[in-house]
Amino acid sequence: LSQRASRGQHLNVLEYAARGVLDLVSEDERASWTTVLRDYRRDNVPLAVPQGTLRRMLRRVAPRSWAARQTYLDSRPAAARVD
C-alpha cells in the first residue's frame, strides 16, 4: 500500500465487482452505470460516485454477494468514521 492506486486500477476493480450484478439490473441502470464509469474515467466525478452507485445496485439486487460486502465500496469505512 505504499503506492496510490491509479484511476485505471480503480476502474478495473469497479468493473470486476459489477460484472455479476449488471445482469440483474434494468437496462436503464446499466446505462447509468456506463455513464458513471465514463465520467469517472474522464475525471468528471470523484471515485465516491461510482463506488456509491455500485454499492446501491449491489445492496438492492445482491445484498449477500461477496462484492456487496467489500469495504472498498464504502466511501467512509467504519475505521475512519467519527460517531
JSON list of C-alpha atoms in Angstrom, two decimals:
[
{"chain": "A", "resi": 1, "resn": "LEU", "atom": "CA", "xyz": [0.00, 0.00, 0.00]},
{"chain": "A", "resi": 2, "resn": "SER", "atom": "CA", "xyz": [2.94, 2.32, -0.42]},
{"chain": "A", "resi": 3, "resn": "GLN", "atom": "CA", "xyz": [1.63, 3.49, -3.80]},
{"chain": "A", "resi": 4, "resn": "ARG", "atom": "CA", "xyz": [-1.75, 5.02, -4.52]},
{"chain": "A", "resi": 5, "resn": "ALA", "atom": "CA", "xyz": [-3.99, 3.12, -6.93]},
{"chain": "A", "resi": 6, "resn": "SER", "atom": "CA", "xyz": [-4.31, 4.69, -10.37]},
{"chain": "A", "resi": 7, "resn": "ARG", "atom": "CA", "xyz": [-7.61, 5.66, -11.97]},
{"chain": "A", "resi": 8, "resn": "GLY", "atom": "CA", "xyz": [-7.23, 2.67, -14.30]},
{"chain": "A", "resi": 9, "resn": "GLN", "atom": "CA", "xyz": [-6.74, 0.30, -11.39]},
{"chain": "A", "resi": 10, "resn": "HIS", "atom": "CA", "xyz": [-9.85, 1.65, -9.68]},
{"chain": "A", "resi": 11, "resn": "LEU", "atom": "CA", "xyz": [-11.79, 1.19, -12.93]},
{"chain": "A", "resi": 12, "resn": "ASN", "atom": "CA", "xyz": [-10.64, -2.44, -13.15]},
{"chain": "A", "resi": 13, "resn": "VAL", "atom": "CA", "xyz": [-11.84, -3.13, -9.61]},
{"chain": "A", "resi": 14, "resn": "LEU", "atom": "CA", "xyz": [-15.19, -1.43, -10.20]},
{"chain": "A", "resi": 15, "resn": "GLU", "atom": "CA", "xyz": [-15.80, -3.26, -13.48]},
{"chain": "A", "resi": 16, "resn": "TYR", "atom": "CA", "xyz": [-14.85, -6.61, -11.94]},
{"chain": "A", "resi": 17, "resn": "ALA", "atom": "CA", "xyz": [-17.13, -6.09, -8.94]},
{"chain": "A", "resi": 18, "resn": "ALA", "atom": "CA", "xyz": [-20.02, -5.02, -11.19]},
{"chain": "A", "resi": 19, "resn": "ARG", "atom": "CA", "xyz": [-19.70, -7.96, -13.55]},
{"chain": "A", "resi": 20, "resn": "GLY", "atom": "CA", "xyz": [-22.19, -10.21, -11.79]},
{"chain": "A", "resi": 21, "resn": "VAL", "atom": "CA", "xyz": [-24.74, -7.57, -10.84]},
{"chain": "A", "resi": 22, "resn": "LEU", "atom": "CA", "xyz": [-25.20, -6.00, -14.27]},
{"chain": "A", "resi": 23, "resn": "ASP", "atom": "CA", "xyz": [-27.24, -8.99, -15.42]},
{"chain": "A", "resi": 24, "resn": "LEU", "atom": "CA", "xyz": [-29.65, -8.41, -12.52]},
{"chain": "A", "resi": 25, "resn": "VAL", "atom": "CA", "xyz": [-30.43, -4.72, -13.06]},
{"chain": "A", "resi": 26, "resn": "SER", "atom": "CA", "xyz": [-32.56, -2.90, -15.60]},
{"chain": "A", "resi": 27, "resn": "GLU", "atom": "CA", "xyz": [-31.29, -1.61, -18.91]},
{"chain": "A", "resi": 28, "resn": "ASP", "atom": "CA", "xyz": [-31.61, 1.95, -17.56]},
{"chain": "A", "resi": 29, "resn": "GLU", "atom": "CA", "xyz": [-29.42, 1.09, -14.57]},
{"chain": "A", "resi": 30, "resn": "ARG", "atom": "CA", "xyz": [-26.80, -0.49, -16.83]},
{"chain": "A", "resi": 31, "resn": "ALA", "atom": "CA", "xyz": [-26.79, 2.64, -18.98]},
{"chain": "A", "resi": 32, "resn": "SER", "atom": "CA", "xyz": [-26.45, 4.80, -15.87]},
{"chain": "A", "resi": 33, "resn": "TRP", "atom": "CA", "xyz": [-23.55, 2.63, -14.66]},
{"chain": "A", "resi": 34, "resn": "THR", "atom": "CA", "xyz": [-21.81, 3.01, -18.02]},
{"chain": "A", "resi": 35, "resn": "THR", "atom": "CA", "xyz": [-22.23, 6.79, -17.85]},
{"chain": "A", "resi": 36, "resn": "VAL", "atom": "CA", "xyz": [-20.88, 6.96, -14.30]},
{"chain": "A", "resi": 37, "resn": "LEU", "atom": "CA", "xyz": [-17.81, 4.91, -15.27]},
{"chain": "A", "resi": 38, "resn": "ARG", "atom": "CA", "xyz": [-17.23, 7.08, -18.33]},
{"chain": "A", "resi": 39, "resn": "ASP", "atom": "CA", "xyz": [-17.47, 10.22, -16.20]},
{"chain": "A", "resi": 40, "resn": "TYR", "atom": "CA", "xyz": [-15.00, 8.80, -13.67]},
{"chain": "A", "resi": 41, "resn": "ARG", "atom": "CA", "xyz": [-12.63, 7.72, -16.45]},
{"chain": "A", "resi": 42, "resn": "ARG", "atom": "CA", "xyz": [-12.70, 11.31, -17.78]},
{"chain": "A", "resi": 43, "resn": "ASP", "atom": "CA", "xyz": [-12.11, 12.71, -14.26]},
{"chain": "A", "resi": 44, "resn": "ASN", "atom": "CA", "xyz": [-15.52, 14.43, -14.21]},
{"chain": "A", "resi": 45, "resn": "VAL", "atom": "CA", "xyz": [-16.64, 12.80, -10.95]},
{"chain": "A", "resi": 46, "resn": "PRO", "atom": "CA", "xyz": [-14.74, 11.59, -7.87]},
{"chain": "A", "resi": 47, "resn": "LEU", "atom": "CA", "xyz": [-14.22, 7.91, -7.07]},
{"chain": "A", "resi": 48, "resn": "ALA", "atom": "CA", "xyz": [-17.01, 8.02, -4.46]},
{"chain": "A", "resi": 49, "resn": "VAL", "atom": "CA", "xyz": [-19.62, 8.39, -7.25]},
{"chain": "A", "resi": 50, "resn": "PRO", "atom": "CA", "xyz": [-19.05, 5.02, -8.99]},
{"chain": "A", "resi": 51, "resn": "GLN", "atom": "CA", "xyz": [-18.40, 3.37, -5.60]},
{"chain": "A", "resi": 52, "resn": "GLY", "atom": "CA", "xyz": [-21.75, 4.64, -4.29]},
{"chain": "A", "resi": 53, "resn": "THR", "atom": "CA", "xyz": [-23.62, 3.74, -7.47]},
{"chain": "A", "resi": 54, "resn": "LEU", "atom": "CA", "xyz": [-22.28, 0.17, -7.41]},
{"chain": "A", "resi": 55, "resn": "ARG", "atom": "CA", "xyz": [-22.87, -0.16, -3.65]},
{"chain": "A", "resi": 56, "resn": "ARG", "atom": "CA", "xyz": [-26.55, 0.80, -4.07]},
{"chain": "A", "resi": 57, "resn": "MET", "atom": "CA", "xyz": [-27.05, -1.60, -7.00]},
{"chain": "A", "resi": 58, "resn": "LEU", "atom": "CA", "xyz": [-25.40, -4.46, -5.13]},
{"chain": "A", "resi": 59, "resn": "ARG", "atom": "CA", "xyz": [-27.29, -3.90, -1.91]},
{"chain": "A", "resi": 60, "resn": "ARG", "atom": "CA", "xyz": [-30.57, -3.84, -3.80]},
{"chain": "A", "resi": 61, "resn": "VAL", "atom": "CA", "xyz": [-30.16, -6.89, -6.06]},
{"chain": "A", "resi": 62, "resn": "ALA", "atom": "CA", "xyz": [-27.38, -8.95, -4.46]},
{"chain": "A", "resi": 63, "resn": "PRO", "atom": "CA", "xyz": [-27.01, -7.92, -0.81]},
{"chain": "A", "resi": 64, "resn": "ARG", "atom": "CA", "xyz": [-25.37, -11.20, 0.22]},
{"chain": "A", "resi": 65, "resn": "SER", "atom": "CA", "xyz": [-22.80, -11.27, -2.59]},
{"chain": "A", "resi": 66, "resn": "TRP", "atom": "CA", "xyz": [-19.08, -11.03, -1.91]},
{"chain": "A", "resi": 67, "resn": "ALA", "atom": "CA", "xyz": [-18.98, -7.71, -3.79]},
{"chain": "A", "resi": 68, "resn": "ALA", "atom": "CA", "xyz": [-21.66, -6.10, -1.60]},
{"chain": "A", "resi": 69, "resn": "ARG", "atom": "CA", "xyz": [-19.58, -6.88, 1.48]},
{"chain": "A", "resi": 70, "resn": "GLN", "atom": "CA", "xyz": [-16.40, -5.19, 0.26]},
{"chain": "A", "resi": 71, "resn": "THR", "atom": "CA", "xyz": [-15.23, -2.23, 2.32]},
{"chain": "A", "resi": 72, "resn": "TYR", "atom": "CA", "xyz": [-13.79, -0.78, -0.90]},
{"chain": "A", "resi": 73, "resn": "LEU", "atom": "CA", "xyz": [-17.30, 0.36, -1.78]},
{"chain": "A", "resi": 74, "resn": "ASP", "atom": "CA", "xyz": [-17.73, 2.33, 1.44]},
{"chain": "A", "resi": 75, "resn": "SER", "atom": "CA", "xyz": [-16.77, 5.94, 0.89]},
{"chain": "A", "resi": 76, "resn": "ARG", "atom": "CA", "xyz": [-16.20, 6.20, 4.66]},
{"chain": "A", "resi": 77, "resn": "PRO", "atom": "CA", "xyz": [-15.00, 2.88, 6.10]},
{"chain": "A", "resi": 78, "resn": "ALA", "atom": "CA", "xyz": [-16.02, 2.15, 9.70]},
{"chain": "A", "resi": 79, "resn": "ALA", "atom": "CA", "xyz": [-12.46, 2.68, 10.94]},
{"chain": "A", "resi": 80, "resn": "ALA", "atom": "CA", "xyz": [-12.50, 6.26, 9.63]},
{"chain": "A", "resi": 81, "resn": "ARG", "atom": "CA", "xyz": [-15.93, 7.23, 10.98]},
{"chain": "A", "resi": 82, "resn": "VAL", "atom": "CA", "xyz": [-16.36, 9.50, 13.95]},
{"chain": "A", "resi": 83, "resn": "ASP", "atom": "CA", "xyz": [-19.75, 8.89, 15.52]}
]
